[in-house]
Amino acid sequence: MAAISVTNVTKSYQRDKTSVPVLNDVSISVQQGEFLALMGPSGSGKTTLLNLIAGIDRPTSGSILVQGIDIATLGETALAKWRAQKVGFIFQFYNLIPVLSAFENVELPLMLTSLSKKERKQQVETALSVVGLADRMTHSPNQLSGGQQQRVAIARAIATDPDIIVADEPTGDLDKLSADEIMTLLERLNSEFGKTIVMVTHDPRAAERAKVVRHLDKGDLLAEEVRS
Amino acid sequence: MKLVKLIFKNALRHKLRASLTIVGIAIAVMSFGLLRTVVTAWNAGVASSAADRLITRQSVSFIFPLPYAYRDQIGKVPGVAKVTWFNWFGGVYKDKTQFFARMACDPETLFDVYPEFVMDAEQLAVFKKERNSCIIGSGLAQTYNLKVGDAMEMDGDIYPGKWQFVVRGIYKPRDKATDVTQMFFHWQYLDERIRRDDPSRAGNMGWFAVKVNDPTQSASVSEQIDALFKNSRAETKTETERAFQQGFVAASGAVLTAINVMSFVIIGIIMLVLGNTMIMSARERTREYAVLKTLGFSGGHLIMFIAGESLVISFLGAVIGLALLVPMVSNFEQVMPKGFFPVFYIEPSTWVIAAAAAMLVGVAAAIVPIQRALRTRIVDGLRFIG
């Protein structure tokens, strides 16, 4: 069974009285442990597709099965709970909470779990060690470089040990060196920890690190490109 | 980390803005408390009125006297337990700015009708014996540093001439609402002097205070007293002490209403100030709320974060404001002419209302930001550039 199965999904937005189509009858399957890169020009619908897979937006029609659950049918509360347990998010602009330290930012999603303080601490320390920031736990986001902030964001994404990680332009705001570090980290999460990763990117260098690259254009999914 | 920590950190994220808002709330809470205290002080006479006391005065006006002979007739009315009487003396002590109530009274009956004036039995015995003695409230004694045995000299205005008194007793209050800024002396002392200097005014008194056996019979007793003197040269008007005091307060009704309205306008203003702060900070954090929702935080969490933040600010403002209220009230009392407010203290209900109002403002100010945060879709929030 595919980890993610998107079937005949359409998505359109209402602008005043006009319906603007963003995704046209898209179907895609992502296997367990796959590293998928979604590429395409601006407005092609790649971020919309990522948002639908991550359960932060709803399709106009079609079904999205993630590990057998049709997330399009879940209510808001159930969907929020599902996201907390199953999906790790990485954003282009890191989206860390500026008043919290690196440790506290990573701990944030764990606050929704039933873990004890000690268990949370252990989990946060492990996640920060994985991203190589064990020595920066007490630093606040503004004391960290862009690459380091993104690594904290990755630690936050993996803190709950989700099966799926979605990343929206994770290298979009980084210099080349930092971008390489981030991509190496994502590769490691995929290969070493078996995480299924769906990444949206404009950056061909980043896309090269994915196992599968799919292109979108004007809401249509183009042919598959599989790498060894 | 606890989520409460995030609420506190967010509340104080913009230190200058948060500080200004907190100071604004503190000033408003303090002003609200002060205005309520002024209203309370104004109504103190009404609040301290005894249910079992009636006041009988001249029906035309309080300033016209009643004959002494009425005393015995009133005392015989069924339901009347005790009668005492007073004359407003006026006069000047030290200078004209030093105001406090000075009244001629009947030492034998005063304390039977006014048990809230608590006096040492020995002092009372001396007071009763000495014709030119007087008793003063503990507040007055403190204000003028007077003690038993001190002399008090006054220039009479309603009753001209120099008047010499000796303090023979200091009464204490039975409760907080009791006026301790009054001075009482022998009515006989006053009357003897009037008899000598202006005999036409002798044998009169200002008003009677009548203690009744059963407060539920007050209306009937009042009617019976007034009926006694109907068509006489000095008809009476008898009413409960509360109604009598309310008559005084009613004269300043417009001012009191204005103060009351002002106190609530202040609450309205702090609501707008805090509301504005909360709307600004919630708007700036649109993306963060979207991130929190993305991570799995529910609408309930968002309500907790925003309302909590608003409550933290209003709570800090309320605490500072209430802490400042005590010295503020004390200073206000100092700058007011002495005796202007005989009873001036912060009522427990003022603390509660001020604190509750601040908390209510905290909740109300969070409503619009909460609505916006809940309504904003995650995808829109993530795209937000503040």
Coordinates of C-alpha atoms in Angstrom, one line a residue:
Chain A
M1 CA 0.0 0.0 0.0
A2 CA 1.3 3.4 -0.9
A3 CA 2.0 5.8 2.0
I4 CA 0.2 8.6 0.2
S5 CA -2.4 8.1 -2.5
V6 CA -3.9 11.1 -4.2
T7 CA -6.7 10.3 -6.5
N8 CA -8.5 12.6 -9.0
V9 CA -7.9 15.6 -6.8
T10 CA -9.0 19.0 -8.0
K11 CA -8.6 22.2 -6.2
S12 CA -10.0 25.6 -7.1
Y13 CA -10.1 28.9 -5.2
Q14 CA -12.9 31.4 -5.2
R15 CA -11.8 34.8 -6.2
D16 CA -14.8 37.1 -5.9
K17 CA -17.3 35.3 -8.1
T18 CA -14.8 33.5 -10.2
S19 CA -13.5 30.0 -9.5
V20 CA -9.8 29.8 -10.1
P21 CA -8.6 26.2 -10.8
V22 CA -5.3 25.3 -9.2
L23 CA -5.1 21.5 -9.5
N24 CA -6.8 19.6 -12.3
D25 CA -7.7 16.0 -11.6
V26 CA -4.3 15.1 -10.1
S27 CA -3.5 11.6 -9.1
I28 CA -0.2 10.5 -7.5
S29 CA 1.1 7.8 -5.2
V30 CA 4.0 8.1 -2.9
Q31 CA 5.5 4.9 -1.5
Q32 CA 6.6 4.4 2.0
G33 CA 10.2 5.6 2.4
E34 CA 10.0 7.6 -0.8
F35 CA 11.7 11.0 -1.2
L36 CA 9.5 13.0 -3.7
A37 CA 10.3 16.4 -5.0
L38 CA 7.5 18.4 -6.6
M39 CA 8.8 21.0 -9.0
G40 CA 7.2 23.5 -11.3
P41 CA 6.9 27.2 -12.0
S42 CA 5.1 29.6 -9.6
G43 CA 1.4 29.0 -9.7
S44 CA 1.7 25.5 -11.0
G45 CA 0.0 24.1 -7.9
K46 CA 2.9 22.3 -6.2
T47 CA 2.5 24.0 -2.8
T48 CA -1.3 23.4 -3.0
L49 CA -0.7 19.7 -3.6
L50 CA 1.8 19.6 -0.7
N51 CA -0.7 21.4 1.6
L52 CA -3.4 18.9 0.6
I53 CA -1.2 15.9 1.3
A54 CA -0.2 17.5 4.7
G55 CA -3.8 18.1 5.6
I56 CA -3.6 21.8 6.0
D57 CA -6.0 22.4 3.0
R58 CA -8.9 20.5 1.6
P59 CA -9.5 19.4 -2.0
T60 CA -12.5 20.6 -3.9
S61 CA -13.0 17.0 -5.1
G62 CA -11.1 13.7 -5.1
S63 CA -9.6 11.7 -2.3
I64 CA -6.3 11.8 -0.4
L65 CA -5.4 8.6 1.5
V66 CA -2.5 8.9 3.8
Q67 CA -1.6 5.5 5.3
G68 CA -5.1 4.4 4.6
I69 CA -6.9 7.3 6.1
D70 CA -8.9 9.6 3.8
I71 CA -7.9 12.9 5.4
A72 CA -10.3 14.9 3.3
T73 CA -13.1 13.4 5.4
L74 CA -11.6 14.3 8.8
G75 CA -13.1 17.1 10.8
E76 CA -10.9 20.0 11.9
T77 CA -10.1 18.7 15.3
A78 CA -9.4 15.1 14.1
L79 CA -7.3 16.6 11.2
A80 CA -5.3 18.7 13.7
K81 CA -4.6 15.6 15.8
W82 CA -3.7 13.6 12.8
R83 CA -1.2 16.3 11.6
A84 CA 0.3 16.4 15.1
Q85 CA 0.9 12.6 15.0
K86 CA 1.7 11.8 11.4
V87 CA 3.3 14.7 9.7
G88 CA 6.4 16.8 10.2
F89 CA 6.5 20.2 8.6
I90 CA 9.5 22.2 7.2
F91 CA 8.8 25.7 5.9
Q92 CA 10.8 28.0 3.7
F93 CA 11.1 30.7 6.3
Y94 CA 11.6 28.2 9.2
N95 CA 8.6 29.6 11.1
L96 CA 10.2 29.2 14.5
I97 CA 8.6 31.0 17.5
P98 CA 11.0 33.8 18.2
V99 CA 10.3 34.0 21.9
L100 CA 11.2 30.4 22.4
S101 CA 14.7 28.8 22.5
A102 CA 15.7 26.1 20.1
F103 CA 14.9 23.5 22.7
E104 CA 11.4 25.0 23.3
N105 CA 10.7 25.3 19.6
V106 CA 11.4 21.6 19.1
E107 CA 9.5 20.7 22.2
L108 CA 6.4 22.6 21.0
P109 CA 4.7 19.7 19.0
L110 CA 5.5 17.3 21.9
M111 CA 3.3 19.4 24.1
L112 CA 0.4 17.9 22.3
T113 CA 1.5 14.4 23.3
S114 CA 1.1 12.5 26.5
L115 CA 4.9 12.3 27.0
S116 CA 6.3 13.2 30.4
K117 CA 8.7 16.1 30.8
K118 CA 11.6 13.8 31.0
E119 CA 10.6 11.9 27.9
R120 CA 10.0 15.1 26.0
K121 CA 13.5 16.3 27.0
Q122 CA 15.0 13.1 25.8
Q123 CA 13.1 13.4 22.5
V124 CA 14.1 17.0 21.9
E125 CA 17.8 16.3 22.7
T126 CA 17.8 13.4 20.3
A127 CA 16.1 15.5 17.5
L128 CA 18.6 18.3 18.0
S129 CA 21.5 15.9 18.0
V130 CA 20.3 14.4 14.7
V131 CA 20.4 17.9 13.1
G132 CA 23.8 18.7 14.8
L133 CA 22.6 21.4 17.1
A134 CA 22.9 19.7 20.5
D135 CA 25.1 22.6 21.6
R136 CA 22.6 25.3 20.6
M137 CA 19.6 24.2 22.6
T138 CA 19.3 27.3 24.7
H139 CA 19.8 29.7 21.8
S140 CA 16.8 31.7 20.6
P141 CA 16.1 31.8 16.8
N142 CA 17.6 35.3 16.4
Q143 CA 20.9 33.9 17.8
L144 CA 21.1 31.3 15.0
S145 CA 22.0 31.6 11.3
G146 CA 19.4 30.8 8.6
G147 CA 20.8 27.3 8.1
Q148 CA 20.8 26.6 11.8
Q149 CA 17.2 27.9 12.2
Q150 CA 16.2 25.5 9.4
R151 CA 17.9 22.7 11.2
V152 CA 16.0 23.5 14.3
A153 CA 12.8 23.5 12.2
I154 CA 13.8 20.0 10.9
A155 CA 14.4 18.9 14.5
R156 CA 10.9 20.2 15.3
A157 CA 9.5 18.3 12.3
I158 CA 11.0 15.0 13.5
A159 CA 10.5 15.4 17.2
T160 CA 7.3 13.5 17.2
D161 CA 8.8 10.8 15.0
P162 CA 6.2 11.3 12.2
D163 CA 6.1 8.9 9.2
I164 CA 5.8 11.7 6.7
I165 CA 7.8 14.9 6.4
V166 CA 6.6 17.7 4.1
A167 CA 9.0 20.4 3.2
D168 CA 8.0 23.6 1.3
E169 CA 11.0 25.1 -0.3
P170 CA 13.3 24.1 2.6
T171 CA 16.4 25.6 0.9
G172 CA 14.6 28.6 -0.6
D173 CA 16.0 31.1 1.9
L174 CA 19.4 29.6 2.3
D175 CA 22.8 30.1 0.8
K176 CA 24.3 27.2 -1.2
L177 CA 26.4 25.8 1.6
S178 CA 23.5 25.8 4.1
A179 CA 21.1 24.4 1.4
D180 CA 23.5 21.5 0.9
E181 CA 23.6 20.8 4.6
I182 CA 19.8 20.8 4.8
M183 CA 19.5 18.5 1.8
T184 CA 22.0 16.1 3.2
L185 CA 20.0 16.1 6.4
L186 CA 16.8 15.3 4.5
E187 CA 18.5 12.6 2.6
R188 CA 19.7 11.1 5.9
L189 CA 16.2 11.3 7.4
N190 CA 14.9 9.4 4.3
S191 CA 17.6 6.8 4.0
E192 CA 18.6 6.3 7.6
F193 CA 15.3 6.9 9.4
G194 CA 13.0 5.7 6.6
K195 CA 10.9 8.9 6.6
T196 CA 8.7 9.5 3.6
I197 CA 9.5 13.0 2.4
V198 CA 7.5 15.2 0.0
M199 CA 9.3 18.3 -0.9
V200 CA 8.4 21.3 -3.0
T201 CA 11.3 23.1 -4.5
H202 CA 12.3 25.5 -7.3
D203 CA 15.9 24.5 -6.9
P204 CA 17.1 21.8 -9.3
R205 CA 20.1 21.1 -7.1
A206 CA 17.7 20.3 -4.2
A207 CA 15.5 18.2 -6.5
E208 CA 18.5 16.2 -7.6
R209 CA 18.7 14.8 -4.0
A210 CA 15.2 13.4 -4.2
K211 CA 14.5 9.8 -5.4
V212 CA 11.5 10.9 -7.5
V213 CA 10.8 14.2 -9.1
R214 CA 7.4 15.2 -10.3
H215 CA 6.6 18.3 -12.3
L216 CA 3.5 20.3 -12.2
D217 CA 2.4 22.8 -14.7
K218 CA -0.7 24.9 -14.5
G219 CA -2.3 22.5 -12.2
D220 CA -1.5 19.4 -14.2
L221 CA 0.9 16.7 -13.0
L222 CA 3.5 15.8 -15.6
A223 CA 5.3 12.6 -16.2
E224 CA 7.4 10.9 -13.5
E225 CA 11.1 11.1 -13.4
V226 CA 12.7 8.4 -11.3
R227 CA 16.4 8.5 -10.1
S228 CA 18.5 5.6 -9.1
Chain B
M1 CA 8.2 24.1 28.9
K2 CA 4.6 24.7 29.8
L3 CA 2.2 26.4 27.4
V4 CA 1.6 29.0 30.0
K5 CA 5.2 30.0 29.6
L6 CA 4.5 30.7 26.0
I7 CA 1.6 32.9 26.9
F8 CA 3.7 34.9 29.3
K9 CA 6.5 35.2 26.8
N10 CA 4.1 36.3 24.1
A11 CA 2.4 38.8 26.4
L12 CA 5.8 40.5 27.0
R13 CA 7.2 40.0 23.6
H14 CA 7.0 43.8 22.7
K15 CA 8.3 45.1 25.9
L16 CA 7.6 48.8 25.3
R17 CA 4.1 48.2 23.9
A18 CA 3.2 45.7 26.7
S19 CA 4.6 48.1 29.3
L20 CA 2.6 51.1 28.0
T21 CA -0.5 49.0 27.9
I22 CA 0.0 47.6 31.4
V23 CA 0.7 51.1 32.7
G24 CA -2.5 52.4 30.9
I25 CA -4.5 49.7 32.5
A26 CA -2.9 50.3 35.9
I27 CA -3.8 54.0 35.8
A28 CA -7.3 53.2 34.6
V29 CA -7.8 50.6 37.4
M30 CA -6.5 53.0 40.0
S31 CA -8.7 55.9 38.7
F32 CA -11.7 53.6 38.6
G33 CA -11.0 52.5 42.2
L34 CA -10.5 56.1 43.3
L35 CA -13.7 57.3 41.7
R36 CA -15.6 54.4 43.3
T37 CA -14.1 55.3 46.6
V38 CA -15.3 58.9 46.3
V39 CA -18.8 57.7 45.5
T40 CA -18.7 55.3 48.5
A41 CA -17.5 58.1 50.7
W42 CA -20.3 60.3 49.4
N43 CA -22.8 57.6 50.3
A44 CA -21.1 56.8 53.6
G45 CA -23.9 58.5 55.6
V46 CA -26.5 56.4 53.8
A47 CA -24.5 53.2 54.2
S48 CA -24.0 53.8 57.9
S49 CA -27.7 54.6 58.6
A50 CA -29.3 52.4 61.2
A51 CA -32.5 50.7 60.2
D52 CA -34.0 51.4 63.6
R53 CA -33.4 55.2 63.6
L54 CA -35.8 57.9 62.5
I55 CA -35.0 61.6 62.1
T56 CA -37.6 64.1 62.9
R57 CA -37.0 67.6 61.6
Q58 CA -38.9 70.8 60.8
S59 CA -41.2 70.0 57.9
V60 CA -40.2 73.1 55.9
S61 CA -36.5 72.7 56.1
F62 CA -33.8 71.2 58.2
I63 CA -32.4 74.6 59.0
F64 CA -35.6 75.6 61.0
P65 CA -35.5 74.6 64.7
L66 CA -38.0 72.5 66.7
P67 CA -39.1 73.2 70.2
Y68 CA -37.5 71.3 73.1
A69 CA -40.9 70.4 74.3
Y70 CA -41.4 68.0 71.4
R71 CA -38.9 65.6 73.0
D72 CA -41.3 64.3 75.7
Q73 CA -44.2 64.0 73.2
I74 CA -42.2 62.0 70.8
G75 CA -40.9 59.8 73.6
K76 CA -44.5 58.8 74.4
V77 CA -45.4 57.6 70.9
P78 CA -45.9 53.8 70.9
G79 CA -42.9 52.0 69.4
V80 CA -40.4 54.7 70.3
A81 CA -37.5 53.3 72.4
K82 CA -35.4 56.4 72.9
V83 CA -35.1 60.0 71.7
T84 CA -32.1 62.2 71.4
W85 CA -31.5 65.5 69.7
F86 CA -28.9 67.7 68.1
N87 CA -28.2 71.3 67.1
W88 CA -25.9 72.0 64.3
F89 CA -23.3 74.4 65.8
G90 CA -21.1 75.3 62.8
G91 CA -18.4 77.6 64.1
V92 CA -14.7 77.9 63.1
Y93 CA -12.0 75.8 64.6
K94 CA -8.5 77.2 63.9
D95 CA -9.5 78.5 60.4
K96 CA -12.4 78.3 58.0
T97 CA -10.8 75.5 56.0
Q98 CA -10.9 73.1 58.9
F99 CA -14.3 71.5 58.5
F100 CA -15.9 68.8 60.6
A101 CA -19.3 68.3 62.1
R102 CA -19.8 70.1 65.5
M103 CA -23.0 69.4 67.2
A104 CA -24.7 70.1 70.5
C105 CA -26.2 66.8 71.8
D106 CA -27.8 65.3 74.8
P107 CA -25.1 63.3 76.6
E108 CA -27.6 61.2 78.5
T109 CA -29.2 59.7 75.4
L110 CA -26.7 60.1 72.6
F111 CA -25.0 56.7 73.1
D112 CA -28.3 54.9 73.5
V113 CA -29.4 56.0 70.1
Y114 CA -26.0 55.8 68.4
P115 CA -24.3 52.6 69.7
E116 CA -21.8 52.7 66.8
F117 CA -19.9 55.4 68.8
V118 CA -17.9 53.3 71.2
M119 CA -16.7 55.1 74.3
D120 CA -14.8 54.3 77.4
A121 CA -17.2 54.2 80.3
E122 CA -15.0 56.4 82.5
Q123 CA -14.6 59.1 79.8
L124 CA -18.4 59.0 79.2
A125 CA -19.1 59.5 82.9
V126 CA -16.8 62.6 83.0
F127 CA -18.3 63.9 79.8
K128 CA -21.8 63.7 81.2
K129 CA -20.8 65.6 84.3
E130 CA -18.9 68.5 82.8
R131 CA -21.1 71.1 81.1
N132 CA -18.4 72.5 78.8
S133 CA -16.9 69.2 77.9
C134 CA -16.9 67.7 74.5
I135 CA -16.2 64.3 72.9
I136 CA -14.5 63.8 69.6
G137 CA -14.1 61.0 67.1
S138 CA -10.8 59.1 67.0
G139 CA -10.2 60.4 63.4
L140 CA -10.6 63.9 64.5
A141 CA -8.3 63.4 67.5
Q142 CA -5.7 62.0 65.1
T143 CA -6.0 64.8 62.6
Y144 CA -5.6 67.6 65.2
N145 CA -3.4 65.6 67.6
L146 CA -6.0 66.1 70.3
K147 CA -6.2 64.1 73.5
V148 CA -8.3 63.9 76.6
G149 CA -7.9 67.1 78.6
D150 CA -7.0 69.4 75.6
A151 CA -8.9 72.6 75.1
M152 CA -10.8 73.4 71.9
E153 CA -11.7 77.0 71.2
M154 CA -14.2 77.9 68.6
D155 CA -15.5 81.1 67.0
G156 CA -19.3 80.7 66.7
D157 CA -21.1 81.8 63.6
I158 CA -24.6 80.5 63.9
Y159 CA -24.1 81.1 67.6
P160 CA -21.8 84.0 67.8
G161 CA -19.0 84.4 70.3
K162 CA -16.0 82.5 71.6
W163 CA -16.8 79.0 72.8
Q164 CA -14.4 77.0 75.0
F165 CA -14.6 73.2 75.2
V166 CA -12.5 70.6 76.9
V167 CA -12.0 67.2 75.3
R168 CA -13.2 64.7 77.8
G169 CA -13.6 61.7 75.6
I170 CA -12.6 60.1 72.3
Y171 CA -15.1 57.8 70.7
K172 CA -14.0 54.9 68.5
P173 CA -15.9 53.4 65.6
R174 CA -17.9 50.2 65.9
D175 CA -17.3 49.6 62.2
K176 CA -15.5 51.1 59.2
A177 CA -18.6 53.0 58.1
T178 CA -18.8 55.0 61.4
D179 CA -17.9 58.6 61.1
V180 CA -15.1 59.4 63.5
T181 CA -14.7 63.0 62.5
Q182 CA -17.4 64.5 64.6
M183 CA -17.5 66.6 67.8
F184 CA -20.3 66.6 70.3
F185 CA -20.9 68.8 73.3
H186 CA -23.7 69.5 75.8
W187 CA -26.8 70.9 74.4
Q188 CA -27.4 72.5 77.8
Y189 CA -24.2 74.4 77.5
L190 CA -25.4 75.9 74.2
D191 CA -28.9 76.6 75.4
E192 CA -27.8 78.3 78.6
R193 CA -25.6 80.7 76.6
I194 CA -28.4 81.4 74.1
R195 CA -30.8 82.1 76.9
R196 CA -28.4 84.7 78.1
D197 CA -27.3 86.3 74.7
D198 CA -30.3 85.8 72.5
P199 CA -33.3 84.5 74.5
S200 CA -35.6 84.3 71.5
R201 CA -33.6 81.4 70.1
A202 CA -33.5 79.4 73.4
G203 CA -35.2 76.1 73.9
N204 CA -34.8 75.0 70.4
M205 CA -33.1 72.1 68.8
G206 CA -32.2 71.1 65.2
W207 CA -33.6 67.6 64.9
F208 CA -34.5 64.6 66.9
A209 CA -33.0 61.1 66.4
V210 CA -35.6 58.5 67.4
K211 CA -34.8 54.9 68.1
V212 CA -37.7 52.6 67.4
N213 CA -38.3 49.2 68.9
D214 CA -39.2 47.6 65.6
P215 CA -37.8 48.9 62.3
T216 CA -40.7 47.4 60.4
Q217 CA -43.0 49.8 62.2
S218 CA -40.9 52.9 61.2
A219 CA -43.6 54.2 58.8
S220 CA -46.3 54.0 61.3
V221 CA -44.2 55.6 64.1
S222 CA -43.2 58.4 61.7
E223 CA -46.8 59.1 60.8
Q224 CA -47.8 59.2 64.5
I225 CA -45.0 61.6 65.4
D226 CA -45.9 64.0 62.5
A227 CA -49.6 63.7 63.4
L228 CA -48.7 65.0 66.9
F229 CA -47.5 68.3 65.6
K230 CA -49.8 68.8 62.6
N231 CA -51.1 72.4 62.4
S232 CA -48.6 73.5 65.1
R233 CA -46.2 76.4 64.6
A234 CA -43.5 73.9 63.8
E235 CA -44.8 70.9 61.9
T236 CA -42.4 68.0 61.6
K237 CA -41.3 65.6 59.0
T238 CA -40.1 62.2 60.2
E239 CA -38.3 59.8 58.0
T240 CA -35.9 57.0 58.3
E241 CA -32.3 57.9 58.8
R242 CA -31.4 56.4 55.4
A243 CA -34.0 58.6 53.7
F244 CA -32.8 61.6 55.6
Q245 CA -29.2 60.9 54.5
Q246 CA -30.3 60.2 51.0
G247 CA -31.8 63.6 50.9
F248 CA -28.3 65.1 51.4
V249 CA -26.8 62.9 48.8
A250 CA -29.6 63.6 46.3
A251 CA -28.5 67.2 46.3
S252 CA -25.3 66.1 44.7
G253 CA -27.0 63.5 42.5
A254 CA -25.8 64.9 39.2
V255 CA -22.1 65.0 40.4
L256 CA -22.4 61.4 41.7
T257 CA -23.9 60.3 38.4
A258 CA -21.2 62.0 36.5
I259 CA -18.5 60.3 38.7
N260 CA -20.2 56.9 38.3
V261 CA -20.4 57.3 34.5
M262 CA -16.8 58.4 34.4
S263 CA -15.7 55.4 36.3
F264 CA -17.3 53.1 33.7
V265 CA -16.1 55.3 30.8
I266 CA -12.5 54.6 32.1
I267 CA -13.2 50.9 31.9
G268 CA -14.4 51.3 28.3
I269 CA -11.2 53.2 27.5
I270 CA -8.9 50.5 28.8
M271 CA -10.9 48.0 26.9
L272 CA -10.2 49.9 23.7
V273 CA -6.5 50.3 24.6
L274 CA -6.1 46.6 25.4
G275 CA -8.2 45.6 22.5
N276 CA -6.0 47.6 20.2
T277 CA -2.9 46.1 21.6
M278 CA -4.3 42.6 21.3
I279 CA -5.5 43.1 17.7
M280 CA -2.1 44.4 16.7
S281 CA -0.1 41.6 18.3
A282 CA -2.5 38.9 17.0
R283 CA -2.3 40.4 13.5
E284 CA 1.5 40.4 13.7
R285 CA 1.4 36.7 14.8
T286 CA -1.0 35.5 12.1
R287 CA 1.7 33.4 10.6
E288 CA 2.7 32.0 14.0
Y289 CA -0.9 31.0 14.7
A290 CA -1.0 29.2 11.3
V291 CA 2.2 27.4 12.2
L292 CA 0.7 26.3 15.5
K293 CA -2.4 25.1 13.8
T294 CA -0.2 23.2 11.3
L295 CA 1.7 21.6 14.1
G296 CA -1.7 20.3 15.4
F297 CA -2.7 22.9 18.0
S298 CA -6.4 23.2 18.0
G299 CA -8.8 26.2 18.0
G300 CA -9.1 25.8 21.8
H301 CA -5.3 26.2 22.1
L302 CA -5.4 29.4 20.1
I303 CA -8.2 30.7 22.3
M304 CA -6.1 29.9 25.3
F305 CA -3.0 31.6 23.9
I306 CA -4.7 34.8 22.8
A307 CA -7.1 35.1 25.8
G308 CA -4.3 34.1 28.1
E309 CA -2.0 36.8 26.7
S310 CA -4.8 39.4 27.1
L311 CA -5.5 38.3 30.6
V312 CA -1.8 38.4 31.6
I313 CA -1.6 42.0 30.4
S314 CA -4.8 43.0 32.1
F315 CA -3.9 41.1 35.3
L316 CA -0.5 42.8 35.6
G317 CA -2.2 46.2 35.0
A318 CA -4.9 45.4 37.6
V319 CA -2.3 44.3 40.2
I320 CA -0.2 47.4 39.7
G321 CA -3.3 49.6 39.6
L322 CA -4.7 48.1 42.8
A323 CA -1.3 48.4 44.5
L324 CA -1.2 52.1 43.6
L325 CA -4.8 52.6 44.7
V326 CA -4.0 52.5 48.4
P327 CA -1.4 55.4 48.3
M328 CA -3.5 57.2 45.8
V329 CA -6.6 57.1 48.1
S330 CA -4.5 58.1 51.0
N331 CA -3.0 61.1 49.1
F332 CA -6.3 62.1 47.8
E333 CA -7.7 62.2 51.3
Q334 CA -4.8 64.4 52.4
V335 CA -5.3 67.0 49.7
M336 CA -9.0 67.2 50.3
P337 CA -10.2 69.8 52.8
K338 CA -10.1 68.2 56.3
G339 CA -13.4 66.6 57.1
F340 CA -14.7 66.8 53.5
F341 CA -15.1 63.0 53.5
P342 CA -15.6 61.9 57.1
V343 CA -15.5 58.3 56.1
F344 CA -12.9 57.6 53.3
Y345 CA -11.8 54.0 52.7
I346 CA -11.6 51.5 49.9
E347 CA -14.6 49.2 50.2
P348 CA -13.9 45.5 49.7
S349 CA -16.4 45.6 46.8
T350 CA -14.3 48.3 45.1
W351 CA -11.3 45.9 45.1
V352 CA -13.5 43.1 43.7
I353 CA -15.2 45.3 41.1
A354 CA -11.9 46.9 39.9
A355 CA -10.2 43.5 39.6
A356 CA -13.2 41.9 37.9
A357 CA -13.6 44.8 35.5
A358 CA -9.9 44.5 34.5
M359 CA -10.3 40.7 34.0
L360 CA -13.5 41.2 32.0
V361 CA -11.7 43.8 29.9
G362 CA -8.9 41.2 29.3
V363 CA -11.5 38.7 28.1
A364 CA -13.4 41.2 26.0
A365 CA -10.3 42.5 24.3
A366 CA -9.3 39.0 23.2
I367 CA -12.6 38.3 21.4
V368 CA -11.9 40.0 18.0
P369 CA -8.3 38.6 17.7
I370 CA -9.6 35.2 18.6
Q371 CA -12.3 35.3 16.0
R372 CA -9.7 36.4 13.4
A373 CA -7.2 33.8 14.4
L374 CA -9.8 31.0 14.2
R375 CA -11.3 32.3 10.9
T376 CA -7.9 32.5 9.1
R377 CA -7.2 29.4 7.1
I378 CA -3.8 27.8 7.7
V379 CA -2.7 28.3 4.1
D380 CA -3.6 32.0 4.2
G381 CA -1.9 32.4 7.6
L382 CA 1.3 30.8 6.3
R383 CA 1.3 33.3 3.4
F384 CA 0.8 36.2 5.7
I385 CA 3.5 38.9 5.7
G386 CA 3.1 41.1 8.7

